[in-house]
CSV table of C-alpha atoms in Angstrom, one decimal:
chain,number,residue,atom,x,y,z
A,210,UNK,CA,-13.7,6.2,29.2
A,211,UNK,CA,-10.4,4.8,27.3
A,212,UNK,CA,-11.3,2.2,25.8
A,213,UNK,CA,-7.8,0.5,23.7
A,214,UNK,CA,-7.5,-2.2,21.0
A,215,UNK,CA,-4.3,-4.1,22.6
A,216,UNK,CA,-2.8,-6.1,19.6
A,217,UNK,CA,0.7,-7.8,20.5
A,218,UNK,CA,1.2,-5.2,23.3
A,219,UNK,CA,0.3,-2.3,20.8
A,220,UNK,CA,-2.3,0.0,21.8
A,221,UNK,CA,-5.1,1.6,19.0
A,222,UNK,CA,-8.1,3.6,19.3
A,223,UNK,CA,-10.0,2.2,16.4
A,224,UNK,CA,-11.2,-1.1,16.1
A,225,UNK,CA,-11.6,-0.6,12.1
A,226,UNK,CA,-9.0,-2.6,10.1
A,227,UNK,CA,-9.0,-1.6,6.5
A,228,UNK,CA,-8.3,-2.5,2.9
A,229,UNK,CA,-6.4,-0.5,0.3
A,230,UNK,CA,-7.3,-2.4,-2.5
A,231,UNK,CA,-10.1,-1.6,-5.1
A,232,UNK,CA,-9.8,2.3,-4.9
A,233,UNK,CA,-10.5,4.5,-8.0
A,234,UNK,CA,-6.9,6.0,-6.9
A,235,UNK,CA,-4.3,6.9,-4.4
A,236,UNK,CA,-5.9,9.1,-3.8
A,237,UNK,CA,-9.7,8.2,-3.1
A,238,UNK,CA,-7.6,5.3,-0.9
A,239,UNK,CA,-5.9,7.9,1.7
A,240,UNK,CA,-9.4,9.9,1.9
A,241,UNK,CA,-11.4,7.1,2.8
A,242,UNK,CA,-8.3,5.5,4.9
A,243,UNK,CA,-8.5,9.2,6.7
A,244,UNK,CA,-12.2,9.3,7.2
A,245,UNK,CA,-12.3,5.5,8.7
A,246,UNK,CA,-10.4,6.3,11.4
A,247,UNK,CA,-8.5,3.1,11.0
A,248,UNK,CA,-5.3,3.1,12.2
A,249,UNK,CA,-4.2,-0.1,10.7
A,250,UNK,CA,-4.1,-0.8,7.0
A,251,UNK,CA,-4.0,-3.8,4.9
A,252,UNK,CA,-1.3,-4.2,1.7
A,253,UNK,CA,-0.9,-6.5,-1.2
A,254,UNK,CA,2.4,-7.5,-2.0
A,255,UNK,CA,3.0,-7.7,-5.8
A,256,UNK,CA,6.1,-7.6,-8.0
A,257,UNK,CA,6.7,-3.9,-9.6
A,258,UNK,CA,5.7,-3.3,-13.0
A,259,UNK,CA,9.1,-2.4,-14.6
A,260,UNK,CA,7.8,-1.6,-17.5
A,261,UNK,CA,5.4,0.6,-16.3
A,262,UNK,CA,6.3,4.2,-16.2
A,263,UNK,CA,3.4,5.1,-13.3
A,264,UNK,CA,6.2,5.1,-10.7
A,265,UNK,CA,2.9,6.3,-8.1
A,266,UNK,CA,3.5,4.1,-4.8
A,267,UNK,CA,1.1,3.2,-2.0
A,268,UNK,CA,3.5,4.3,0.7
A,269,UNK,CA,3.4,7.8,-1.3
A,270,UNK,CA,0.3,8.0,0.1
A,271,UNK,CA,-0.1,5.8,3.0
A,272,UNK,CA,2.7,7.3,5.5
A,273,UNK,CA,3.8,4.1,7.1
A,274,UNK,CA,5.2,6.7,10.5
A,275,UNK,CA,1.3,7.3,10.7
A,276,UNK,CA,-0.2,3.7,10.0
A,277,UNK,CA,0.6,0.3,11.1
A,278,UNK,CA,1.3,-1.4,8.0
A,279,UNK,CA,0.1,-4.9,7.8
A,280,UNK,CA,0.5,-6.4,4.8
A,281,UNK,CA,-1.3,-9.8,4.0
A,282,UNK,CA,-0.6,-12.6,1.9
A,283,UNK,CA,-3.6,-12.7,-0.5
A,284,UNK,CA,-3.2,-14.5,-3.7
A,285,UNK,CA,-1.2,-17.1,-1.9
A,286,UNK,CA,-2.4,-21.1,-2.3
A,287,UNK,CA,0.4,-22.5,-0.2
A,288,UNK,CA,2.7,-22.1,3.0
A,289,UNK,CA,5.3,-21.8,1.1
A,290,UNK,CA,4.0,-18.8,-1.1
A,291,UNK,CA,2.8,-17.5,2.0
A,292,UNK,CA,5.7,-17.5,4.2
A,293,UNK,CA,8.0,-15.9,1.5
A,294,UNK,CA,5.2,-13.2,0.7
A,295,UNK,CA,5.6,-12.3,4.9
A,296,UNK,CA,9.7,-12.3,4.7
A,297,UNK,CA,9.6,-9.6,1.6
A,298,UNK,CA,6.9,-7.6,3.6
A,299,UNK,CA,9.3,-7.7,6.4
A,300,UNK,CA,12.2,-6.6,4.8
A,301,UNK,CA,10.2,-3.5,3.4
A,302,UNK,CA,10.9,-2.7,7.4
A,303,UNK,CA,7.1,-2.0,8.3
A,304,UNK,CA,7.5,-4.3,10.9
A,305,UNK,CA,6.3,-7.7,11.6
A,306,UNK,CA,3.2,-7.3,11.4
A,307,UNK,CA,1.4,-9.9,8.8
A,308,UNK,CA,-2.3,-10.8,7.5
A,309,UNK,CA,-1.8,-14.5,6.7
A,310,UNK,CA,-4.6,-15.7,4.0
A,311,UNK,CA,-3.9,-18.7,2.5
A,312,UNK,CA,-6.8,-19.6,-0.1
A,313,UNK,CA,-7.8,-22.7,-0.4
A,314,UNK,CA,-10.0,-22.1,-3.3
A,315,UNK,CA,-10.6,-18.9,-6.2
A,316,UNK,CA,-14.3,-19.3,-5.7
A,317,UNK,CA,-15.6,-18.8,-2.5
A,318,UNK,CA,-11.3,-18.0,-1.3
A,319,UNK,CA,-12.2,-19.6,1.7
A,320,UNK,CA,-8.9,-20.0,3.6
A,321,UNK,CA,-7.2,-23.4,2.8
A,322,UNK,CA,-7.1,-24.0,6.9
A,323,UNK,CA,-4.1,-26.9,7.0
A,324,UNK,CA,-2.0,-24.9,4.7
A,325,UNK,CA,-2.7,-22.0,7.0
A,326,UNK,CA,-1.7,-23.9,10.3
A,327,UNK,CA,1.7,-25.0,8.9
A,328,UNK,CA,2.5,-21.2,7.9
A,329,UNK,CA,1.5,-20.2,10.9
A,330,UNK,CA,4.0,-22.6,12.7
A,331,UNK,CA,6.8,-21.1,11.1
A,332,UNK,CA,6.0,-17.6,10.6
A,333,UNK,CA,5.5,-17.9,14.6
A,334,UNK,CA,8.7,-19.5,15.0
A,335,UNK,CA,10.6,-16.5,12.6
A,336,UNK,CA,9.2,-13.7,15.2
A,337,UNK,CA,6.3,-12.4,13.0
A,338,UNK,CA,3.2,-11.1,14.7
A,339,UNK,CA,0.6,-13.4,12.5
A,340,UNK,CA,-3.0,-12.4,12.0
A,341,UNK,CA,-4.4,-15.6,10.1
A,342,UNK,CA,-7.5,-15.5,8.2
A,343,UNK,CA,-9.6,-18.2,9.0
A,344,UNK,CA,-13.1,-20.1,8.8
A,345,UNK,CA,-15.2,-19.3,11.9
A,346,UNK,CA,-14.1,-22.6,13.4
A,347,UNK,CA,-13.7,-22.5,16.7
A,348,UNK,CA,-11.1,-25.2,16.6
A,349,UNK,CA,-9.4,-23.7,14.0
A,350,UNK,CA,-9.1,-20.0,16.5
A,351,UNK,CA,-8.2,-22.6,19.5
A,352,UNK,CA,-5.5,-24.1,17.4
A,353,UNK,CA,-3.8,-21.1,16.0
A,354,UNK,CA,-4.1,-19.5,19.6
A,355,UNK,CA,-1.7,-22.1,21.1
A,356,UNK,CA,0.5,-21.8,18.2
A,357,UNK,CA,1.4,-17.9,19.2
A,358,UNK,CA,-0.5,-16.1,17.0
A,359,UNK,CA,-1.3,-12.3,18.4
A,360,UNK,CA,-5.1,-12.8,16.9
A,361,UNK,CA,-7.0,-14.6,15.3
A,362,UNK,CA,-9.4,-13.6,11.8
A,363,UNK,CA,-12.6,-15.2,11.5
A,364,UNK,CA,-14.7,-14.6,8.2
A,365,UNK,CA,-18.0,-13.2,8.7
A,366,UNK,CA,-18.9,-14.4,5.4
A,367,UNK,CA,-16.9,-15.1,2.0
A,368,UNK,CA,-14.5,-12.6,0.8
A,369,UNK,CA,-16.5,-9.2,-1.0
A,370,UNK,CA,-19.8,-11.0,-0.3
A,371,UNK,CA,-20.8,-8.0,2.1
A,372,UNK,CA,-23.7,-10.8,3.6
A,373,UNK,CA,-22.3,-10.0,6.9
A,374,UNK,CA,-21.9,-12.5,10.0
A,375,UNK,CA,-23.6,-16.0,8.6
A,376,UNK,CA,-22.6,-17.4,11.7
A,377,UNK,CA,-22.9,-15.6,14.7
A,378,UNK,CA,-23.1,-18.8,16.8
A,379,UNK,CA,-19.2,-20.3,16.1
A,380,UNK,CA,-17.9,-16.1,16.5
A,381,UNK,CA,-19.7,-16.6,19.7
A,382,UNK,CA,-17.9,-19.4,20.9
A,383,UNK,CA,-14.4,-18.4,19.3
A,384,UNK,CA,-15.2,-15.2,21.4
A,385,UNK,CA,-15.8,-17.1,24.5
A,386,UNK,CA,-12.6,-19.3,24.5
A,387,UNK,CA,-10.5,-16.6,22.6
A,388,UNK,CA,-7.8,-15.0,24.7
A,389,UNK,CA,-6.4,-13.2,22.1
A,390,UNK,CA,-8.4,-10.5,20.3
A,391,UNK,CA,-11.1,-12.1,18.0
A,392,UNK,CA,-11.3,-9.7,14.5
A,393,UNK,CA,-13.8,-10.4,11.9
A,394,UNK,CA,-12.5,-10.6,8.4
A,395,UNK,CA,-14.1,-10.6,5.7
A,396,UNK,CA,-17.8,-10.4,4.4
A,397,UNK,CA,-19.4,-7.4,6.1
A,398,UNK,CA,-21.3,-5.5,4.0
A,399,UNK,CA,-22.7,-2.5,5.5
A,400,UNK,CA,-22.5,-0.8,8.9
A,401,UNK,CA,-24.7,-2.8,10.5
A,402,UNK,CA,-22.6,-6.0,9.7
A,403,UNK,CA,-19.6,-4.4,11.5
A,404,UNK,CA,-21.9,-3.4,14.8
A,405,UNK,CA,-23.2,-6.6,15.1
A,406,UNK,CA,-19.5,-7.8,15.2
A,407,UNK,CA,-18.6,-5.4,17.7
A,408,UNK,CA,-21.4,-5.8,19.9
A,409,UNK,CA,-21.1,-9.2,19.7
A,410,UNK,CA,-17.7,-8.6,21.6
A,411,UNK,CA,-14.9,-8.9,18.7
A,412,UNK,CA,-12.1,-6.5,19.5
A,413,UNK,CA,-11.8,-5.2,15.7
A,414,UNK,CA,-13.3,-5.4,12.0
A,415,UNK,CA,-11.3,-5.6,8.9
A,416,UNK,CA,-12.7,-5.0,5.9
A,417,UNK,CA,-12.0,-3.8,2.5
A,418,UNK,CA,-14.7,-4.1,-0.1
A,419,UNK,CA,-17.5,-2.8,2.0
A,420,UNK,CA,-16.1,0.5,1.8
A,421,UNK,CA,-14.3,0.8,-1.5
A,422,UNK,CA,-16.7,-0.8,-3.5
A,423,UNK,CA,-19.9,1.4,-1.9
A,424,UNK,CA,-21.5,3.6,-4.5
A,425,UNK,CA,-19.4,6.4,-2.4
A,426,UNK,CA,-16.5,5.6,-0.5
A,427,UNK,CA,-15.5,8.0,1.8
A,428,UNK,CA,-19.2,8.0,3.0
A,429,UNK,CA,-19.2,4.5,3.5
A,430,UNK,CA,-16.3,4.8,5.2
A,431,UNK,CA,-17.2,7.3,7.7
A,432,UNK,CA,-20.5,4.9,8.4
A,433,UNK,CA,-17.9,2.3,8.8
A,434,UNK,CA,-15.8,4.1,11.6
A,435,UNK,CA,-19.5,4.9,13.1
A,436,UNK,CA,-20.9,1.4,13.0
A,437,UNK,CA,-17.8,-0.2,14.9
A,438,UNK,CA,-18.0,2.6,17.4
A,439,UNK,CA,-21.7,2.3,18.0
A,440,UNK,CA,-21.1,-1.9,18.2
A,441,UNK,CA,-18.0,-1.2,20.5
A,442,UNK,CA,-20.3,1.2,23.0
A,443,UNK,CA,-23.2,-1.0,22.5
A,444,UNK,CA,-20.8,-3.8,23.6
A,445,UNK,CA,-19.5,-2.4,26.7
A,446,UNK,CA,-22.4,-0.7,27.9
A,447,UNK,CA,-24.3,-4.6,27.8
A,448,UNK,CA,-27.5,-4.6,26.1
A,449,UNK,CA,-30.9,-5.7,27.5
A,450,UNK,CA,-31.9,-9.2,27.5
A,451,UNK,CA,-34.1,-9.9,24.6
A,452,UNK,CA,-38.1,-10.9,25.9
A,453,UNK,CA,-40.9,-11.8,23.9
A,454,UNK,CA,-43.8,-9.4,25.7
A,455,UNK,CA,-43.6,-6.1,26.2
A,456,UNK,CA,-42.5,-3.8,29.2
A,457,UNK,CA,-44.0,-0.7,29.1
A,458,UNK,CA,-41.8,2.1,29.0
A,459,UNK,CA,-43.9,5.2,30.7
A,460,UNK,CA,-45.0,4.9,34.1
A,461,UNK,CA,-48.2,3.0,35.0
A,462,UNK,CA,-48.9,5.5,37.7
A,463,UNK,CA,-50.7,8.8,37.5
A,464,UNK,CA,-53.2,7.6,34.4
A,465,UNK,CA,-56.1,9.7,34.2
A,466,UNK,CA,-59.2,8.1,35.3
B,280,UNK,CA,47.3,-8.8,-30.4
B,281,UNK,CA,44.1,-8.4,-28.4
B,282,UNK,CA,42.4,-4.5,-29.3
B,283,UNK,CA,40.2,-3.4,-26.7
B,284,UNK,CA,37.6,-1.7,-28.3
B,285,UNK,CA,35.4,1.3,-26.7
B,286,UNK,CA,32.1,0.5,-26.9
B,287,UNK,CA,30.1,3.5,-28.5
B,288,UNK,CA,28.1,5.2,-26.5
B,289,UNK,CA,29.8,4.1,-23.6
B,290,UNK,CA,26.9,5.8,-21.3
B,291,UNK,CA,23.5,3.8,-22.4
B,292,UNK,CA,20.8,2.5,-20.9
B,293,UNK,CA,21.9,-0.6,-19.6
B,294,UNK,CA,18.8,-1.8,-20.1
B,295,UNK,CA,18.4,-1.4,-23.7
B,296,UNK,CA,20.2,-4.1,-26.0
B,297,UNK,CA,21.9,-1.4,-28.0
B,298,UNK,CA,24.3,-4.2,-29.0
B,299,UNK,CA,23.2,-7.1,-30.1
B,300,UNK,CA,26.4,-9.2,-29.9
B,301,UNK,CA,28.9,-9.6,-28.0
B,302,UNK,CA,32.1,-8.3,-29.1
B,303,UNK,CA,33.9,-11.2,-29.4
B,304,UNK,CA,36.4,-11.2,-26.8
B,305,UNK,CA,34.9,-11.9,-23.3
B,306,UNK,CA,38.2,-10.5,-21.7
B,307,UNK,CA,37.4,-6.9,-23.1
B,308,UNK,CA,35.1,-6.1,-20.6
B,309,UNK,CA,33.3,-3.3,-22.5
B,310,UNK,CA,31.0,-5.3,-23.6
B,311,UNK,CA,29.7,-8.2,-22.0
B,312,UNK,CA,25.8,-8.9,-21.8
B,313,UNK,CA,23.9,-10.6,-19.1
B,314,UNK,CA,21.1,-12.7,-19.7
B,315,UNK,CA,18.9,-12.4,-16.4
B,316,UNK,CA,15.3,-12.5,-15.5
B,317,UNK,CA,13.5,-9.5,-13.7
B,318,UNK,CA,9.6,-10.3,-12.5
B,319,UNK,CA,9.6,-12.7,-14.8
B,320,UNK,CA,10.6,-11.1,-17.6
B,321,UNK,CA,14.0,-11.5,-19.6
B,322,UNK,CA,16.3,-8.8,-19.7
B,323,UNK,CA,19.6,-7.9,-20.9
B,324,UNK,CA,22.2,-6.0,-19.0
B,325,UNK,CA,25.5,-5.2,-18.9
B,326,UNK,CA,28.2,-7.1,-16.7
B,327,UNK,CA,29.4,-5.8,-13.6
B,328,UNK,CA,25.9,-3.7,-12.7
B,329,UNK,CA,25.4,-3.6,-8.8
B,330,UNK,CA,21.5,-3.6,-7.5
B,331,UNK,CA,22.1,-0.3,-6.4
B,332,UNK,CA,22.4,1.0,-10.7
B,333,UNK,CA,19.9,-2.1,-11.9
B,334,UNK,CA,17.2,-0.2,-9.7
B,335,UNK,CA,18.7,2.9,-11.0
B,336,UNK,CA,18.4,2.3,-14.7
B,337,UNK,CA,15.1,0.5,-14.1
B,338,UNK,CA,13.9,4.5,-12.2
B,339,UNK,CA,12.9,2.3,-9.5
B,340,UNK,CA,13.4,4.0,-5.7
B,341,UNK,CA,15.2,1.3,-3.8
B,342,UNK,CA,13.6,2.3,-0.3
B,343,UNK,CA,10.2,1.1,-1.6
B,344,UNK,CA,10.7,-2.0,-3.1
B,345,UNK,CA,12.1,-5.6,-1.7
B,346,UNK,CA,14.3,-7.3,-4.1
B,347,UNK,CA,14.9,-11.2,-4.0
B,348,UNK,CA,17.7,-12.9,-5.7
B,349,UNK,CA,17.5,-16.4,-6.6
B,350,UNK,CA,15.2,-16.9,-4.2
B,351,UNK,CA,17.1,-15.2,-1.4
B,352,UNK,CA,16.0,-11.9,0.0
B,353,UNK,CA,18.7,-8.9,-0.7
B,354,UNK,CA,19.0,-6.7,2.2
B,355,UNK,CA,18.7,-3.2,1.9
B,356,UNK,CA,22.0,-1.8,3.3
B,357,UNK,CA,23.7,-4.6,0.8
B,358,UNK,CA,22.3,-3.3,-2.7
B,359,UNK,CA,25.7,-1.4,-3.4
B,360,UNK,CA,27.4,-4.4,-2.8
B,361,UNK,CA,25.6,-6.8,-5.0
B,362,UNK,CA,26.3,-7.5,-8.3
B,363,UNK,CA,24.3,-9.0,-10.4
B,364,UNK,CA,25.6,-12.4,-12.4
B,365,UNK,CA,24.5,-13.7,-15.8
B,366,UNK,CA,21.3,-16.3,-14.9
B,367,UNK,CA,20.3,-14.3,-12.5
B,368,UNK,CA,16.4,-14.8,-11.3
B,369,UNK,CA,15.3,-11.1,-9.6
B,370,UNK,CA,11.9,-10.7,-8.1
B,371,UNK,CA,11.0,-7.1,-7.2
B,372,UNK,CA,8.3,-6.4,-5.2
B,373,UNK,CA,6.2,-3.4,-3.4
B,374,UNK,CA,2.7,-3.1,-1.6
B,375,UNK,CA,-0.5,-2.3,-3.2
B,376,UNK,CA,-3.7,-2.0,-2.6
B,377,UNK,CA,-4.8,-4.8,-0.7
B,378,UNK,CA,-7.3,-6.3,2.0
């Protein structure tokens, strides 16, 4: 069976979003890029150190032909910031693909959610395919939704926390109202955390952390690509109602006597 | 009587502050300093640089990086035709690692 991620009238095969940030090295960052399976990849957008004589670039390593580039705007603490951060992206000509984040806060980086409405508005407006970050407030998704955004980003938990979905009952009702593809950002921290998202219906997972930060990345990322398949087929082929009391398993029939 | 002088070397860094003052007579062309600000950072250069040769001298490749000027984004296709004037306020930006 094909199964597609359809974002903004693209099609993908993996429902893994990831990070590039945190990495050892270039290097380490394409190898566990390659082993997740992800298709679409996360960037930071930071002035160039001109004094620097590392003249190494992300895009040396990540060919942009290959991924779907979609930067973000982390570090921002306004729409302002934010906006501008998505017009340089754009003009790098990766397309118009952006990951709005607009922090509210440097200690839980929670996303500051009025700040993220208003940059939303106009980043709509300018023809940009947003991807806000958000709280997993339902009226928050429904909100961001009817602006025109292609899809909408609820946390599963605090940025790096890796404590997975805290609440799986507001992702279940963004899900059910959601007609845009519902990804979980944010907070997973091992496989498990990214196939309960996925059988809990989300079209994607974006993460970072989880995978750079494991004790081995390229394992963890290869767990990664396998938990959000599992989820995924878990998903679609529906699971069995939970039931308190047993149901036996092997046939009652044909016991010895 | 006005006496243009060469400015020695006349191929440097245009980076470097080789000279520290101006020669005296702004009309001689040779050598005129700018005062501008790149990523924050002050900087000297010589007048009359395009974006095209700043990028150059600073061994920056111009297809990976976004430059903004005074606040207004620089298009690609226009770097050879932008000069950069005295005051100047550059920001110059790539991707990173990010999530």
């Amino acid at each position: 069976m094909e199964d597609f991620f359809e974002l903004a009238g693209q099609k993908f095969r993996s429902r893994l979003i990831v990070g590039t940030g945190k990495y050892k090295d270039f290097a380490e960052t394409k190898k566990a890029i390659e082993v997740s399976g992800a298709e679409i990849v996360t960037v930071a957008v930071r002035r160039v150190n001109i004094t620097d004589p590392n003249r190494e670039n992300l895009l040396d390593y990540l060919d942009p032909k290959k991924y779907t580039i979609l930067p973000n705007t982390a570090g921002c603490y306004n729409a302002d910031d934010a906006v501008r951060t998505c017009r340089l992206a754009r003009e790098a000509g990766v397309g118009k693909l952006v990951k709005l984040e607009v922090i509210g806060d440097d200690r839980t980086l929670f996303p500051d959610v009025p700040a993220t409405l208003d940059a939303a508005k106009i980043l709509v407006k300018e023809g940009f395919i947003v991807l806000p970050y958000i709280t997993d407030d339902p009226i928050t998704a429904q909100k961001l939704e009817d602006m025109g955004c292609a899809a909408v980003m609820p946390l599963a938990a605090p940025i790096g926390s890796g404590l997975g979905i805290r609440n799986p009952y507001n992702i279940r009702i963004i899900l059910e109202h959601a007609k845009v593809p519902v990804i979980v950002d944010a907070g997973v921290g091992t496989a498990s955390d990214a196939a309960v998202a996925m059988e809990m219906g989300c079209a994607g997972v974006l993460m970072n952390t989880a995978i750079a930060s494991a004790k081995d990345p390229i394992l963890m990322a290869e767990a990664m690509r396998q938990g959000v398949e599992a989820g995924r087929k878990a998903y679609l082929a529906g699971r069995i109602p939970r039931k308190l009391y047993a149901t036996a398993s092997s046939p009652l029939d044909g016991m010895l006597s | 009587m006005k006496v243009k002088v060469a400015p020695e070397p006349i191929r440097r860094n245009p980076l470097e502050t080789v000279f520290p003052d101006h020669c005296g007579l702004s009309e001689c062309g040779f050598f005129i300093v700018m005062k501008i600000k790149i990523n924050g950072e002050d900087r000297q250069i010589d007048d009359g640089l395009t974006l095209t040769a700043l990028l150059e001298s600073l061994q920056i490749r111009p297809g990976r990086v976004v430059v903004e000027r005074n606040r207004d984004i620089v298009p690609r296709d226009s770097y050879d035709a932008t000069s950069i004037n005295d005051g100047d306020v550059l920001e110059i930006v790539h991707f990173v690692g990010g999530g």
